[in-house]
CSV table of C-alpha atoms and ligand atoms in Angstrom, one decimal:
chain,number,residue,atom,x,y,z
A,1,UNK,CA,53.1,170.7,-104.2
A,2,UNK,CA,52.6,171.3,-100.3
A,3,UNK,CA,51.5,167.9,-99.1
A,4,UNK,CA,48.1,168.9,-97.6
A,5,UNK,CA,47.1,170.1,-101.0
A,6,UNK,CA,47.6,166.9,-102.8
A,7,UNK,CA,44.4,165.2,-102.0
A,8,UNK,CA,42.3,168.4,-102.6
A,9,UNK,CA,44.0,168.4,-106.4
A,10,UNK,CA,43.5,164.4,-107.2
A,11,UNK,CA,39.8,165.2,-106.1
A,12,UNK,CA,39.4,168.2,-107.9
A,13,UNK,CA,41.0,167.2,-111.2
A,14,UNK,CA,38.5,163.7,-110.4
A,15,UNK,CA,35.9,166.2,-110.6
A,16,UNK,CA,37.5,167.8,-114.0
A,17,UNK,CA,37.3,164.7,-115.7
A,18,UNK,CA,34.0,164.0,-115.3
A,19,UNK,CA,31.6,160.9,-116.3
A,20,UNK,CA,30.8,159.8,-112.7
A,21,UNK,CA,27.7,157.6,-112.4
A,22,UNK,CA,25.7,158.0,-109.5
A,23,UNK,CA,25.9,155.7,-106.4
A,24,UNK,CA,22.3,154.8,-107.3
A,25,UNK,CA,23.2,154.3,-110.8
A,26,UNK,CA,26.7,151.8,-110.1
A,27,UNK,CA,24.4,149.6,-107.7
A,28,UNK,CA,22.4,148.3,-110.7
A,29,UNK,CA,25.4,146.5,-111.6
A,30,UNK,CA,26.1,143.1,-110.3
A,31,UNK,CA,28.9,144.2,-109.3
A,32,UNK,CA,31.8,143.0,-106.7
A,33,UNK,CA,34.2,144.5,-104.3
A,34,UNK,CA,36.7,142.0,-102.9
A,35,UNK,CA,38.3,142.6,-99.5
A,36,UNK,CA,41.7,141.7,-100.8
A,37,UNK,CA,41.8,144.3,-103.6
A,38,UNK,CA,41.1,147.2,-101.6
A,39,UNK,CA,43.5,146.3,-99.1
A,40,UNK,CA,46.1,145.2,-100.9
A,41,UNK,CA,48.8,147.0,-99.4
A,42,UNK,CA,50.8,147.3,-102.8
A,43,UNK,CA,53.8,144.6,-101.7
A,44,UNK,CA,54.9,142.2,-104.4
A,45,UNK,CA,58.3,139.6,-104.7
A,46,UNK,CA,60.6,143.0,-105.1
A,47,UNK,CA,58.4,146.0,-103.9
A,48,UNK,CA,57.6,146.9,-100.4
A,49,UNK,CA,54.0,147.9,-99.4
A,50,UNK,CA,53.0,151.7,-99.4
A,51,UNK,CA,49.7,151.2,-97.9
A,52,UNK,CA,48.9,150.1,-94.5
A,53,UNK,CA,46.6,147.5,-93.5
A,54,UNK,CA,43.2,148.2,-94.0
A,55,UNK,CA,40.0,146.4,-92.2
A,56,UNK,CA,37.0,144.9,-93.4
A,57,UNK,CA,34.6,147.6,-91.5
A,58,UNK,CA,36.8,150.4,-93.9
A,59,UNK,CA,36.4,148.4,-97.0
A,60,UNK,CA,32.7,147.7,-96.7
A,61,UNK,CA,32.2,151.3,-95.6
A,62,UNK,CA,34.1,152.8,-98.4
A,63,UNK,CA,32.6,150.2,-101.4
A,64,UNK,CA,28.7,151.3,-100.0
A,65,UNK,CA,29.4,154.8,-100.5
A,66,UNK,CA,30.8,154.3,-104.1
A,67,UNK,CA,28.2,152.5,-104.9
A,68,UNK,CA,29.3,148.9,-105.2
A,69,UNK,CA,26.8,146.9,-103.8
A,70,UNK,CA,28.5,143.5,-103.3
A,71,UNK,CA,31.9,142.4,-101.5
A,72,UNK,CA,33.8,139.1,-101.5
A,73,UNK,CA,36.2,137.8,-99.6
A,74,UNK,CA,38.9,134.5,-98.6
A,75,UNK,CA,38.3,132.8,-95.5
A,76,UNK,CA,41.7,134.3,-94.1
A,77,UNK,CA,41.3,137.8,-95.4
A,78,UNK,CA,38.9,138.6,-92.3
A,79,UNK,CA,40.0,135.8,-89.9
A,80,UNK,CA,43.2,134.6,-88.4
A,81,UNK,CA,44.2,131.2,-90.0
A,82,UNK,CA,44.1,130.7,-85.5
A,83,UNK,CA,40.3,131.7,-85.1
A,84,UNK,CA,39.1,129.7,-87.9
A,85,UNK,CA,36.2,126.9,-86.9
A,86,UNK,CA,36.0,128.7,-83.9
A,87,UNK,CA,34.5,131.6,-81.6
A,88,UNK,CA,36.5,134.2,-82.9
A,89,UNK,CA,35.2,133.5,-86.4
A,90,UNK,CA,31.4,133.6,-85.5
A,91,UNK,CA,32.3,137.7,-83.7
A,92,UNK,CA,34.1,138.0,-87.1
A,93,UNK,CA,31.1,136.9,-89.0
A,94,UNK,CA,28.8,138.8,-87.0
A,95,UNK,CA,30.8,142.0,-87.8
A,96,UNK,CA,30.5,141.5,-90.9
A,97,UNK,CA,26.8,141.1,-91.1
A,98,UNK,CA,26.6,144.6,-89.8
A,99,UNK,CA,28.9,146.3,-91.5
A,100,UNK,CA,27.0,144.9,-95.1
A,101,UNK,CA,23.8,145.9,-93.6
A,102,UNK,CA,24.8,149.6,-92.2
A,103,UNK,CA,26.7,149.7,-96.0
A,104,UNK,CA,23.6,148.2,-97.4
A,105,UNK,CA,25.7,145.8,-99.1
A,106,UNK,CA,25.7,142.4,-100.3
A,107,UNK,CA,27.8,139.2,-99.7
A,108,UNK,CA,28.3,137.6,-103.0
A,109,UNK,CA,31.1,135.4,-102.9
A,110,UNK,CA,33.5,133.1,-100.4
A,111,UNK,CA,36.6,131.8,-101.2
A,112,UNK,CA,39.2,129.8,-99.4
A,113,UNK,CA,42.9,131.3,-98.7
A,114,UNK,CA,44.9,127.4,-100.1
A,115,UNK,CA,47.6,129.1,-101.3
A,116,UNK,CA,49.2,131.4,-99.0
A,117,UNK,CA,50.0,130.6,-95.4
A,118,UNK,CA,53.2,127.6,-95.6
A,119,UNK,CA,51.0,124.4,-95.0
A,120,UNK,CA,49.9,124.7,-98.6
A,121,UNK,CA,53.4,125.5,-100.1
A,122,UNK,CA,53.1,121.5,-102.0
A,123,UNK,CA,49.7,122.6,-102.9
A,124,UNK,CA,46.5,122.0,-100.9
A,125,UNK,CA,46.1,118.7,-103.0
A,126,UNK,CA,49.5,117.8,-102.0
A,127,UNK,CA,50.8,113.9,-101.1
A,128,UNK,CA,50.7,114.6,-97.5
A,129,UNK,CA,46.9,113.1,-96.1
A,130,UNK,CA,46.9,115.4,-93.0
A,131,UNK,CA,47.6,118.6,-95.5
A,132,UNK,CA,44.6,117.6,-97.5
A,133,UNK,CA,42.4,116.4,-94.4
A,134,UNK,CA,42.9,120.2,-93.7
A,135,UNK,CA,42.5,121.8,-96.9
A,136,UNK,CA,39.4,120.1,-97.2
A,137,UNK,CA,38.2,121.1,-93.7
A,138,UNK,CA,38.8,124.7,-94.9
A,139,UNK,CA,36.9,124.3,-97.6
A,140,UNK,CA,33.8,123.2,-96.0
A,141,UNK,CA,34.5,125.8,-92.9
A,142,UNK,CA,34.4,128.3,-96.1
A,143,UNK,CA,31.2,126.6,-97.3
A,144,UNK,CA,29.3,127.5,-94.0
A,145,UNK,CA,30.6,131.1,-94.0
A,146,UNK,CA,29.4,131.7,-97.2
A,147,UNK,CA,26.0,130.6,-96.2
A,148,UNK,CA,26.0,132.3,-93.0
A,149,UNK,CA,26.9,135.1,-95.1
A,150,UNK,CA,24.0,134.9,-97.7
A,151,UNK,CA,26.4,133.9,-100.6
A,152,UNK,CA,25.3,132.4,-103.6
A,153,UNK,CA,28.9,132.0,-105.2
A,154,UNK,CA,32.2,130.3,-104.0
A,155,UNK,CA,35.5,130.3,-105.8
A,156,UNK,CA,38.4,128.1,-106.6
A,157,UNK,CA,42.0,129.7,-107.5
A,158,UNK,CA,43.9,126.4,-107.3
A,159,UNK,CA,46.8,128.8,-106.3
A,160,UNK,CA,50.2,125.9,-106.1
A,161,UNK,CA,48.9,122.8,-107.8
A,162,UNK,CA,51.6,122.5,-109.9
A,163,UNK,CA,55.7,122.3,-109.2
A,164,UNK,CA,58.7,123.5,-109.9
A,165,UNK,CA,60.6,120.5,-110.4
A,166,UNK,CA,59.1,117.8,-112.5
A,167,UNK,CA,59.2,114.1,-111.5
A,168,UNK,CA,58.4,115.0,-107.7
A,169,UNK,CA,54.5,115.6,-108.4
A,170,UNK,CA,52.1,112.9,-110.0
A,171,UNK,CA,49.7,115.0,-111.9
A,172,UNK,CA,46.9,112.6,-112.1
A,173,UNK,CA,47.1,111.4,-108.2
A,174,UNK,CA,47.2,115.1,-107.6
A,175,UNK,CA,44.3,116.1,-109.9
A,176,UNK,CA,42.4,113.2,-107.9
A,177,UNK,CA,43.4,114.5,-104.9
A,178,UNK,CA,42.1,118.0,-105.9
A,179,UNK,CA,38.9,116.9,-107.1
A,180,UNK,CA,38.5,115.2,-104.2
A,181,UNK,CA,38.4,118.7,-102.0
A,182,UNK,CA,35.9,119.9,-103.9
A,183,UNK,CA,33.9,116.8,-103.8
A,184,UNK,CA,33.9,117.4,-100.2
A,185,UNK,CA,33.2,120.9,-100.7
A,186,UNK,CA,30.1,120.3,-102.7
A,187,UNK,CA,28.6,117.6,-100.5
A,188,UNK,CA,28.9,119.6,-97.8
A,189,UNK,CA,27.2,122.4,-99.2
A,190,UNK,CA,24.0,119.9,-100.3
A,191,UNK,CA,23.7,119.3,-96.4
A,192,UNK,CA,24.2,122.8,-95.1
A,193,UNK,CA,22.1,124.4,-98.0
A,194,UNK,CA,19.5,121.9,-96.8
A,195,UNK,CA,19.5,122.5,-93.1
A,196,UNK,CA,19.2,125.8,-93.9
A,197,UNK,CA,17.0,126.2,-96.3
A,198,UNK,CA,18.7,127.7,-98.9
A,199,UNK,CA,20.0,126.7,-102.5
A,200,UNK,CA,23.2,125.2,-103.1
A,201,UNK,CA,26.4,127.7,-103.7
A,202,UNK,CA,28.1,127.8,-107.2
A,203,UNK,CA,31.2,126.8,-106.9
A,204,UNK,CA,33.3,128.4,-109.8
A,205,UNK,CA,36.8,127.2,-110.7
A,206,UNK,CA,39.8,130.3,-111.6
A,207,UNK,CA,42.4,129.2,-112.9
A,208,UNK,CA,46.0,131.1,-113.8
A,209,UNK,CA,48.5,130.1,-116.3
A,210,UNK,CA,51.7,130.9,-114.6
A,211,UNK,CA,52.3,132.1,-110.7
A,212,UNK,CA,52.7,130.6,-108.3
A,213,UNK,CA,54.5,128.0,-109.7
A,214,UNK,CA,56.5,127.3,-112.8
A,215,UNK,CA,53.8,124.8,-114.1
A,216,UNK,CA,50.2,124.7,-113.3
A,217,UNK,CA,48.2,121.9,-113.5
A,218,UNK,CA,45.1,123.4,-114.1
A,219,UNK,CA,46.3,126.4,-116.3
A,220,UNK,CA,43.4,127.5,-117.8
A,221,UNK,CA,39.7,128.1,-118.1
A,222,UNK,CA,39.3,125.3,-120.7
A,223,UNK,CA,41.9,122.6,-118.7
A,224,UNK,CA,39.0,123.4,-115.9
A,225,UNK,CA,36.0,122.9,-118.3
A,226,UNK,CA,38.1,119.5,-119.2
A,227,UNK,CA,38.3,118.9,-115.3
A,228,UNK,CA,34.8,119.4,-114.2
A,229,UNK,CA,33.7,116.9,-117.2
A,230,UNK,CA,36.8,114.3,-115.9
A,231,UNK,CA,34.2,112.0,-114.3
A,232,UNK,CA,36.4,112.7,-111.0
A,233,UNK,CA,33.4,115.1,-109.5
A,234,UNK,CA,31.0,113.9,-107.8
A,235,UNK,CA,28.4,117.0,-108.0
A,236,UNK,CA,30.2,118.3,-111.7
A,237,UNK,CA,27.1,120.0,-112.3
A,238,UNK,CA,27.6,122.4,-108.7
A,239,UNK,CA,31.0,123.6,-110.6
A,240,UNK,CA,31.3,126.2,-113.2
A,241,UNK,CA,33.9,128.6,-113.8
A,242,UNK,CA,35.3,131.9,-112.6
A,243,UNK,CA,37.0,133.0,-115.5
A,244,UNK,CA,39.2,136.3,-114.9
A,245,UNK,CA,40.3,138.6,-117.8
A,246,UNK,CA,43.9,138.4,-117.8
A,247,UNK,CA,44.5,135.3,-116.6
A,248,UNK,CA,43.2,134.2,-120.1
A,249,UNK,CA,45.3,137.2,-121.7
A,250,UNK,CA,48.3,135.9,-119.9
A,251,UNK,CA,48.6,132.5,-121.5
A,252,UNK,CA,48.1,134.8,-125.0
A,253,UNK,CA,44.2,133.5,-125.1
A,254,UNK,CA,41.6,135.9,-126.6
A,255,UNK,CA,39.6,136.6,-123.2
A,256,UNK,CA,36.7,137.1,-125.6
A,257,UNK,CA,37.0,133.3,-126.9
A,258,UNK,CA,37.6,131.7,-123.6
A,259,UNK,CA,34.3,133.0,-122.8
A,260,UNK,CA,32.5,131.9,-125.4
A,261,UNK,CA,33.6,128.0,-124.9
A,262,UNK,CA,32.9,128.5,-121.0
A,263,UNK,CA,29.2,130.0,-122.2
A,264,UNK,CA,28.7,127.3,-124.8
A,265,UNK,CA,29.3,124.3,-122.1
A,266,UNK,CA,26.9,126.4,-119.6
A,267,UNK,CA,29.4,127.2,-117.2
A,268,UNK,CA,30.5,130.9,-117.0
A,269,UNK,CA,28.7,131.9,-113.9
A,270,UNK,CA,31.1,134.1,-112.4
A,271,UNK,CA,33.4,136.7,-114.1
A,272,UNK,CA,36.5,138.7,-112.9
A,273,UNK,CA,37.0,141.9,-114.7
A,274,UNK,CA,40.7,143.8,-114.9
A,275,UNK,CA,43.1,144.1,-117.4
A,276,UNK,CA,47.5,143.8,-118.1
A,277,UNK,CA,49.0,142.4,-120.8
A,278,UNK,CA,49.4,139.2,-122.7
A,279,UNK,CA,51.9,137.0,-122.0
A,280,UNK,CA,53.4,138.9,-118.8
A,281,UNK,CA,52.7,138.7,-114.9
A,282,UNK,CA,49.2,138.7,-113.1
A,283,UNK,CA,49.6,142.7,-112.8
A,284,UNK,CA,45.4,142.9,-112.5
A,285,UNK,CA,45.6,146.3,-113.5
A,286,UNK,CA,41.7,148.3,-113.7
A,287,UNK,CA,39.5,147.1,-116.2
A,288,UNK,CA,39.8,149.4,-119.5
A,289,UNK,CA,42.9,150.7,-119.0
A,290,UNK,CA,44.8,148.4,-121.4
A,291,UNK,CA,42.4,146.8,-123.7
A,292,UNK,CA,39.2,148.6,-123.9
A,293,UNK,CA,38.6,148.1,-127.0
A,294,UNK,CA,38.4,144.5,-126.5
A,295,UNK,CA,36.7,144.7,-123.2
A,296,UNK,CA,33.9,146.3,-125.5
A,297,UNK,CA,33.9,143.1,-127.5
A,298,UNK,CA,34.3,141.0,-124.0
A,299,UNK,CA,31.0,142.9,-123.1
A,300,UNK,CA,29.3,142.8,-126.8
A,301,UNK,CA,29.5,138.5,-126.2
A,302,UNK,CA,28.6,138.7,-122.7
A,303,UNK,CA,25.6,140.8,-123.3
A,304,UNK,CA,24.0,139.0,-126.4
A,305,UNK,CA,24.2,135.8,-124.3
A,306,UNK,CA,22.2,137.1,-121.2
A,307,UNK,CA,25.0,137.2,-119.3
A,308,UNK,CA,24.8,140.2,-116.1
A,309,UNK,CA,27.1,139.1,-113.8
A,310,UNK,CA,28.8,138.7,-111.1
A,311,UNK,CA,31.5,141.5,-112.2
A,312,UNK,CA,34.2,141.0,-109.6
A,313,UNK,CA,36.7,143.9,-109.5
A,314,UNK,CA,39.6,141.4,-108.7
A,315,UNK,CA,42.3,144.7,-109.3
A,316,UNK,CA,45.1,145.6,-107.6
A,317,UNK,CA,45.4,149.2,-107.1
A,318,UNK,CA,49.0,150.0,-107.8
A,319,UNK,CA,51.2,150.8,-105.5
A,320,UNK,CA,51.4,154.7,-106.4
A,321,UNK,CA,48.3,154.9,-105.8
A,322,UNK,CA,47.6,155.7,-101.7
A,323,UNK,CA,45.3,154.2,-99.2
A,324,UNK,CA,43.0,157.2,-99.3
A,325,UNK,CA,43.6,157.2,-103.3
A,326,UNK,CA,42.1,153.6,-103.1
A,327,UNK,CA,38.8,154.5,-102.5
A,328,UNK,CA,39.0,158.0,-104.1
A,329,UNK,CA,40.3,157.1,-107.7
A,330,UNK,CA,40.7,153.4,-107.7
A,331,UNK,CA,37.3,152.1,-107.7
A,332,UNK,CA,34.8,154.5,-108.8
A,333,UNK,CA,36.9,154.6,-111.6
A,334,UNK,CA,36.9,151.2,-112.7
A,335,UNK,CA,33.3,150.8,-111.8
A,336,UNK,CA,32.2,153.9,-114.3
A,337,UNK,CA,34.5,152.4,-117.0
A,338,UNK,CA,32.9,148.8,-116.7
A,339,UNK,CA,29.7,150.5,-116.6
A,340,UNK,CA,30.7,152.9,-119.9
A,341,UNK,CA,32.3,149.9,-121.3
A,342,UNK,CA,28.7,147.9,-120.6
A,343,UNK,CA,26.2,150.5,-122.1
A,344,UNK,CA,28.0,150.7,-125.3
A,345,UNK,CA,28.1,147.1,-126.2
A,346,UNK,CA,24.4,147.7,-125.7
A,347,UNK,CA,24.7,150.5,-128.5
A,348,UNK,CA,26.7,148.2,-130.4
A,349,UNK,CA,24.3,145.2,-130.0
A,350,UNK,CA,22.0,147.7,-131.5
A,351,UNK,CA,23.5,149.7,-133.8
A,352,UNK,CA,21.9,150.0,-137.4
A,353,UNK,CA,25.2,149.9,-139.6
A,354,UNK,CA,26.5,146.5,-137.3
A,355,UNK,CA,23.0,145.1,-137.6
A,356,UNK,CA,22.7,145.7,-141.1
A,357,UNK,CA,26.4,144.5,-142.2
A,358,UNK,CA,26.0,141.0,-139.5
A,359,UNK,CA,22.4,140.9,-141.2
A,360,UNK,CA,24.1,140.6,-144.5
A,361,UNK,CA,27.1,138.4,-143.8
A,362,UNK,CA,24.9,136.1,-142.2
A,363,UNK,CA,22.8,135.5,-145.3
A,364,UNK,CA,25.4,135.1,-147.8
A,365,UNK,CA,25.2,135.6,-151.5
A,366,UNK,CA,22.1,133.1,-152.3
A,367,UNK,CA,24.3,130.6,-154.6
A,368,UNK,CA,22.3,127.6,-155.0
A,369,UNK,CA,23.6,124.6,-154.2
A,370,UNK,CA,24.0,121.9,-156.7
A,371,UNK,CA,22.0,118.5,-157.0
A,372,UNK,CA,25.0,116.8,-157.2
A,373,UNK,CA,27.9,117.9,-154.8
A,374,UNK,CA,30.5,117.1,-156.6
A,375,UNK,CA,29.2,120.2,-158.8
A,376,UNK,CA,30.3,122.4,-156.0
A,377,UNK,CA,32.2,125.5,-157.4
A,378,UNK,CA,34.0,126.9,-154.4
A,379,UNK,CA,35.8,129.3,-156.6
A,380,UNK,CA,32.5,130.8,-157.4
A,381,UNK,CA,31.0,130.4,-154.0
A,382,UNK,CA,34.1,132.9,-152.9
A,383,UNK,CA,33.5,135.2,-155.8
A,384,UNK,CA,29.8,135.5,-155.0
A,385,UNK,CA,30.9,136.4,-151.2
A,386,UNK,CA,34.0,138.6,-151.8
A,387,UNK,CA,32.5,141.9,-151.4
A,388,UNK,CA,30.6,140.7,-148.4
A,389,UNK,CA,33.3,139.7,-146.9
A,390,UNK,CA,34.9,143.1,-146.7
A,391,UNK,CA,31.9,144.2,-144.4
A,392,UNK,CA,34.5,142.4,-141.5
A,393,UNK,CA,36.9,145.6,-141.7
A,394,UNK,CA,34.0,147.9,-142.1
A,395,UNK,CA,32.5,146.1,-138.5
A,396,UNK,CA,35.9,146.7,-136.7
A,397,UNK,CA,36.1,149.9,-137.9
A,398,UNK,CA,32.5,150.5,-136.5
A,399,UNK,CA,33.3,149.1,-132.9
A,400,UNK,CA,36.7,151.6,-132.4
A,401,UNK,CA,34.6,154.3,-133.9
A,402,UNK,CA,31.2,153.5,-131.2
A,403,UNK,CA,34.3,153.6,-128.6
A,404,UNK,CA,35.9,156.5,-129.6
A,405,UNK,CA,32.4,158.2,-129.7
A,406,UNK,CA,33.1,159.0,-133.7
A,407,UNK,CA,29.3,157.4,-134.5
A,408,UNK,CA,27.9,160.8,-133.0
A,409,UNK,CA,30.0,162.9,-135.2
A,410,UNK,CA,33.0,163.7,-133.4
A,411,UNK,CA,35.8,164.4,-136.1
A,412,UNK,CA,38.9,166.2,-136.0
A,413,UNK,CA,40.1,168.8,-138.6
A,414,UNK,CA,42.6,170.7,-139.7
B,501,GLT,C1,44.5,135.6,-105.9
B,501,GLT,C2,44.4,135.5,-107.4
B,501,GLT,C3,43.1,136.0,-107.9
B,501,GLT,C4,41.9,135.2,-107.3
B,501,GLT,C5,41.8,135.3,-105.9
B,501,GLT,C6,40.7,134.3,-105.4
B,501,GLT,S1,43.3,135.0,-105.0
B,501,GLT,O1,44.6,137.0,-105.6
B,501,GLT,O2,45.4,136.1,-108.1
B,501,GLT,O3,43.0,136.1,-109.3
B,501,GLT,O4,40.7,135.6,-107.9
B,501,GLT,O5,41.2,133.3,-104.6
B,502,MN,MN1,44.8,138.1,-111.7
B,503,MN,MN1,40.9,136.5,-110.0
């Protein structure tokens, strides 16, 4: 196909598939755009990049108009690892706070680049006190741009705390070392909330099982929720976690499960939403396109517990996909999916035949129980629940069949 003509098909058949939810509509939605996905330029270890560079202005510009009404960002993913601390990060800043207004968009969340440029290749908590001194100082600089930017969130990918090579790396000096940066982190925040009037951030933990290094010290959401309650934080109640979907699919968690744990100790405050596959690399491919039946589940938990978000789309548009595809395809689509995805756990949370089947399991078959336990008859007990029991298949089956819209009647025959 000519080349001019391409963009007018991927719109038009965009338009053929239908189901697009209204600007209006997606802004309900605590939902976030971060810088980095939508200008990630599609490069990896063995691919070259097939989009170019892409600013902050665009990317605030382009997430309004979808519809998504909050954007993140690293420190370094809008300022030269040179301008940071100083004027050049203030004109940055200011920028910013008129492209979110003009975009009548949000801030959300900060986070702090301690993994990429080569002082942090041992890790920002590394043995080195001057790499630390730093890392720390980048953390706090981080902390006052989230508050000049009217954030209430501020994450932690721990990025190379780990090695390559055993023996070299102490894990518990380095753990202390790590907790120590967000100790500084968090105390810092107390005094610049306070001279500014405004609360304290939440400062959410992500953690990865594998990448960038062979092992990870902090691997997952639960080693975090272990972490926080160490003792070595000073402020552990100012940390919670920023769970992300595959990252907990990667290690071969159920996403679903991490969850729940991270909602049962209180601390699932922030929530990045994408998709791959278990046991592979960090592809962050769109939420829904790989799992969505259990992204519905993801969504059933996360709903019946109150929780609405943040929804950060931390997705990496692949690299087929073009810069002007980005914003076309990319986003709105994984925004209406979530949003899909989100309204039918609410028709799940309240669907008669799921009610009535949880109704039932919950209250069991009425067998007495003895005076006397060692009168206990388990065999019996099973016996008296067996048939119940079967109403777990029938559940499942109810779930693929809200998903696959078969509840309103859609059959096929021959
Ligand atoms: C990095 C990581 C993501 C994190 C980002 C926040 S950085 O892209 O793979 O999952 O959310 O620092
Ligand atoms: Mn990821
Ligand atoms: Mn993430």
């Amino acid at each position: 196909m000519n080349p001019n003509q391409q963009q007018a098909l991927v719109s038009r058949l965009m338009d053929a598939c239908g189901g697009a939810y209204s600007p209006e509509t997606r802004r309900k939605y605590f939902i976030s755009g971060p810088q980095w996905a939508a200008a990630y330029e599609g490069h990896a270890l063995f691919h070259a990049p097939t989009r170019s560079a892409v600013g902050f202005e665009e990317v605030i510009a382009a997430y309004g108009k979808i519809g998504i009404g909050h954007w993140c960002t690293h420190d370094t993913d809008v300022i030269p690892t040179e301008g940071l601390g100083r004027d050049q990060q203030q004109e940055i800043l200011a920028r910013i706070k008129t492209a979110l207004a003009a975009a009548d968009m949000k801030c959300s969340m900060v986070t702090t680049e301690t993994f990429h440029h080569a002082v942090f290749a041992g890790s920002p908590a590394a043995e080195q006190p001057e790499i630390r001194e730093y890392a720390a100082w980048r953390l706090k600089n981080t902390v006052e741009i989230g508050h000049e930017l009217g954030a209430q969130y501020a994450v932690y990918w721990p990025g190379s705390l780990g090695y390559y090579t055993q023996g070299a790396v102490e894990e518990t000096e380095t753990l202390r070392w790590y907790a120590q940066g967000l100790n500084v982190a968090c105390e810092h925040d107390i005094k610049v909330a306070a001279a500014k009037g405004r609360p304290t951030l939440k400062h959410c933990m992500e953690a990865k099982p594998f990448e960038p290094q062979g092992e990870i010290l902090l691997p997952t959401s639960d080693a975090m929720l272990g972490f926080i309650s160490s003792g070595l934080l000073t402020h552990p109640e100012m940390v919670g976690l920023n769970p992300e979907y595959l990252h907990e699919l990667m290690w071969g968690g159920a996403p679903r499960a991490a969850l729940a744990r991270a909602l049962l100790c209180g601390k699932l405050w922030h929530f990045d939403i994408n998709d791959g596959y278990r046991l592979k690399h960090d592809v962050d491919i769109a939420v829904g396109l790989v799992n969505p039946l259990d992204w519905l589940n993801v969504l059933v938990l996360l709903r019946s517990h109150g929780f609405n978000g943040p929804f950060n789309l931390d997705y990496k548009p692949p690299r087929t996909t073009s810069n002007w595809g980005v914003f076309e395809v990319s986003f709105p689509t994984a925004v209406d999916r979530f949003i899909t995805l989100w309204e039918m756990a609410g028709e799940v949370l309240e669907d008669p035949v799921i009610k009535e089947a949880t109704a039932a399991l919950k209250g069991g078959a009425g067998v007495a129980a003895p005076s006397d336990p060692k009168d206990f008859d388990p065999q019996a007990i099973f016996e008296a629940n067996k048939e119940l029991l079967t109403l777990h298949e029938l559940i499942a089956h109810r779930l693929v069949q809200i998903l696959l819209g078969l509840h309103r009647g859609r059959v096929y025959s021959l």
